[in-house]
Amino acid sequence: MRTLLLIDDDEFLREALAETLVESEDFEVLEAGTAAEGEKRLSESHIDMLIVDVGLPDSDGRDLCAKLRQKGVTVPILMLTGELGEANEVKGLNSGANDYITKPVNTNILLARIKTQFRQFEQASDTNFPVVDAIFFPGRKKFVKSDQSEVKLTEKEVGILKLLCLAEGRHASRQDLLSQVWGYNSNVSTHTLETHIYRLRQKIEEDPQNPVFLNTQDGGYKLGDPV
């Protein structure tokens, strides 16, 4: 489940949007009413996307967006605004925002935009995930170890690692992996998955018999935690 940080000083709108997003069963939503509170939330929790109002009481949301980008925040940022006009939209996008949504917010459009941004983010070549002391680049199909050696990955290996990365420290069952990586059907067995796991360990682990990156757990697999 992905975590969204919603920063808006309109408490009624913020709570209504948060409730709608949570009801979609795809997201957990954290809330903040000011830029300062939002930055604090961001420092305390893993956040997958920010939804930021332009008119915050302690900062222009576009300035906050630019500040976060300068600090190295790479997750998607959606801007909310009551201001109309191309110039305002361009200013928001130039600040580093990925998309710009005008109020009143249509929740169906918001959900569609959120999913689109996640899809684009996950496919971007610069997207990366830390795995113990290595970095996984799904768009480049590479696994880069701490000594900077690079391991080329197959499409299925990328799918396995990406699903485990998005599990955020939790394990994924064999059935989850078969369903989401292969599109489970009766012709695909757990043996197929286990063969791919075996080959992947041969590629990325120093000692495949004692894996550090790709661990077996609770009838499935999980990734080791970043150092």
C-alpha positions in Angstrom: 0.0 0.0 0.0 1.3 3.4 -1.0 1.4 6.4 1.4 0.2 9.8 0.3 1.0 13.1 2.1 -1.8 15.6 1.6 -0.8 19.2 2.5 -3.7 21.6 2.6 -4.9 24.1 5.1 -8.6 23.6 4.2 -9.4 21.0 6.9 -12.8 20.1 5.5 -11.4 19.5 2.0 -8.4 17.7 3.3 -10.4 15.3 5.4 -12.9 14.7 2.5 -10.1 13.9 0.0 -8.2 11.7 2.6 -11.4 9.7 3.2 -12.0 9.2 -0.5 -8.4 8.1 -1.1 -8.4 5.7 1.8 -11.7 4.2 0.7 -10.1 3.3 -2.7 -8.1 0.7 -0.6 -4.9 1.6 -2.5 -3.6 4.3 -0.2 -2.8 5.3 3.3 -3.1 9.1 3.7 -1.1 11.4 6.1 -2.3 15.0 6.5 -0.7 18.3 7.2 -2.2 21.8 7.3 1.0 23.8 6.7 4.2 23.6 4.8 6.2 23.2 8.0 4.0 20.4 9.2 4.3 18.7 5.8 8.1 18.8 5.9 8.0 17.3 9.4 5.7 14.5 8.2 8.0 13.9 5.3 11.0 13.6 7.5 9.3 11.1 9.9 7.6 8.8 7.4 8.1 7.0 4.1 6.0 9.0 1.6 5.3 7.8 -2.0 3.6 10.9 -3.2 2.8 14.5 -2.1 -0.4 16.4 -2.9 0.2 20.0 -2.1 -2.1 23.0 -2.1 -0.7 26.2 -3.7 -2.2 28.5 -1.0 -0.6 27.3 2.3 -0.7 29.7 5.2 3.1 29.7 5.8 4.3 29.2 2.2 3.4 29.1 -1.4 3.0 25.5 -2.2 5.1 25.9 -5.4 7.9 27.3 -3.3 7.6 24.3 -1.0 7.7 22.0 -4.1 10.9 23.7 -5.4 12.5 23.5 -2.0 11.8 19.7 -1.7 13.2 19.1 -5.2 16.4 20.9 -4.2 16.6 18.7 -1.2 16.5 15.6 -3.4 12.9 14.5 -3.0 12.1 12.6 -6.2 8.6 11.2 -5.5 5.7 12.5 -7.6 4.1 15.8 -6.4 0.6 16.9 -7.4 -0.4 20.6 -6.9 -3.9 21.6 -6.0 -5.1 25.2 -6.7 -8.1 27.4 -7.0 -6.1 29.7 -9.3 -7.0 29.4 -13.0 -4.9 30.2 -16.0 -2.0 28.8 -18.0 0.6 31.1 -16.3 -0.2 29.6 -12.9 -0.1 26.1 -14.2 3.2 26.7 -15.9 4.6 28.2 -12.7 3.5 25.1 -10.7 5.1 22.7 -13.2 8.3 24.7 -13.4 8.6 24.4 -9.6 9.0 20.7 -10.0 5.4 19.5 -9.7 4.4 16.5 -11.8 0.8 17.6 -12.3 -1.5 20.4 -11.6 -5.2 20.0 -10.5 -7.7 22.8 -10.1 -10.3 23.1 -7.4 -13.1 22.1 -6.9 -11.4 18.7 -7.1 -13.1 15.9 -9.0 -12.1 12.9 -7.0 -12.3 10.5 -9.9 -9.9 12.6 -11.9 -7.6 13.0 -8.9 -7.5 9.2 -8.5 -6.8 8.7 -12.2 -4.0 11.3 -12.1 -2.4 9.7 -9.0 -2.4 6.3 -10.6 -0.9 7.8 -13.8 1.9 9.5 -11.9 2.7 6.3 -10.0 2.8 4.4 -13.3 5.1 6.9 -14.9 7.3 7.1 -11.9 7.8 3.4 -11.7 8.7 3.2 -15.4 11.2 6.1 -15.3 14.8 5.1 -15.9 16.0 7.2 -13.0 13.6 5.6 -10.5 15.6 3.5 -8.0 15.1 1.4 -4.9 17.7 0.8 -2.2 18.1 -2.9 -1.3 20.5 -3.4 1.6 23.7 -1.7 0.3 22.7 -2.0 -3.4 20.5 0.0 -5.7 17.9 -1.5 -8.0 17.0 0.4 -11.2 13.8 -1.2 -12.7 13.8 1.1 -15.8 17.3 0.2 -16.6 16.9 -3.5 -15.6 20.0 -3.2 -13.5 21.0 -4.2 -9.9 24.1 -2.1 -8.8 26.1 -3.5 -5.9 28.0 -1.4 -3.4 31.3 -2.0 -5.3 29.5 -0.5 -8.4 29.4 -3.8 -10.2 26.2 -4.0 -12.3 24.0 -7.0 -12.8 21.7 -7.2 -15.9 18.2 -8.4 -15.1 15.5 -10.1 -17.2 12.0 -8.7 -17.4 10.7 -11.3 -14.9 13.6 -10.6 -12.5 12.7 -6.9 -12.7 9.1 -7.8 -12.0 10.0 -9.9 -8.9 12.3 -7.2 -7.4 9.9 -4.4 -8.2 6.9 -6.1 -6.5 9.1 -6.9 -3.4 10.4 -3.3 -3.3 6.8 -1.9 -3.4 5.9 -4.3 -0.5 8.1 -1.9 1.6 9.7 -4.4 3.9 6.8 -6.8 4.0 7.0 -10.3 2.4 5.1 -11.2 -0.8 3.6 -14.6 -1.0 4.4 -17.0 -3.9 0.8 -16.6 -5.2 1.1 -12.8 -5.2 4.3 -13.0 -7.2 2.8 -15.5 -9.7 -0.4 -13.4 -10.1 1.3 -10.0 -10.5 4.5 -11.0 -12.3 3.2 -13.8 -14.5 -0.5 -13.2 -14.6 -1.3 -16.4 -12.8 -2.9 -19.3 -14.7 -3.0 -23.0 -14.4 0.0 -23.5 -16.6 2.3 -21.6 -14.3 3.5 -23.3 -11.1 5.4 -22.3 -8.0 8.3 -24.2 -9.5 8.6 -21.6 -12.2 8.8 -18.9 -9.6 11.4 -20.8 -7.5 13.5 -21.4 -10.6 13.6 -17.6 -11.2 14.4 -16.9 -7.6 17.2 -19.4 -7.7 18.7 -17.8 -10.8 18.2 -14.3 -9.4 20.1 -15.2 -6.3 22.9 -16.7 -8.4 23.2 -13.3 -10.0 23.0 -10.8 -7.1 24.0 -12.7 -4.0 27.7 -13.2 -2.9 26.6 -16.5 -1.3 23.2 -17.7 -2.7 22.9 -20.3 0.0 22.9 -17.5 2.6 21.1 -14.7 0.8 21.3 -11.1 2.0 19.2 -9.3 -0.6 16.4 -11.8 -1.4 15.1 -13.7 1.6 12.6 -16.5 2.0 9.9 -15.7 4.6 6.4 -16.9 5.6 5.7 -18.9 2.4 7.0 -16.1 0.2 9.9 -13.7 -0.2 11.1 -10.4 1.0 14.0 -8.0 0.5 16.6 -7.2 3.0 16.4 -3.8 4.6 18.5 -0.9 3.3 21.6 0.0 5.4 
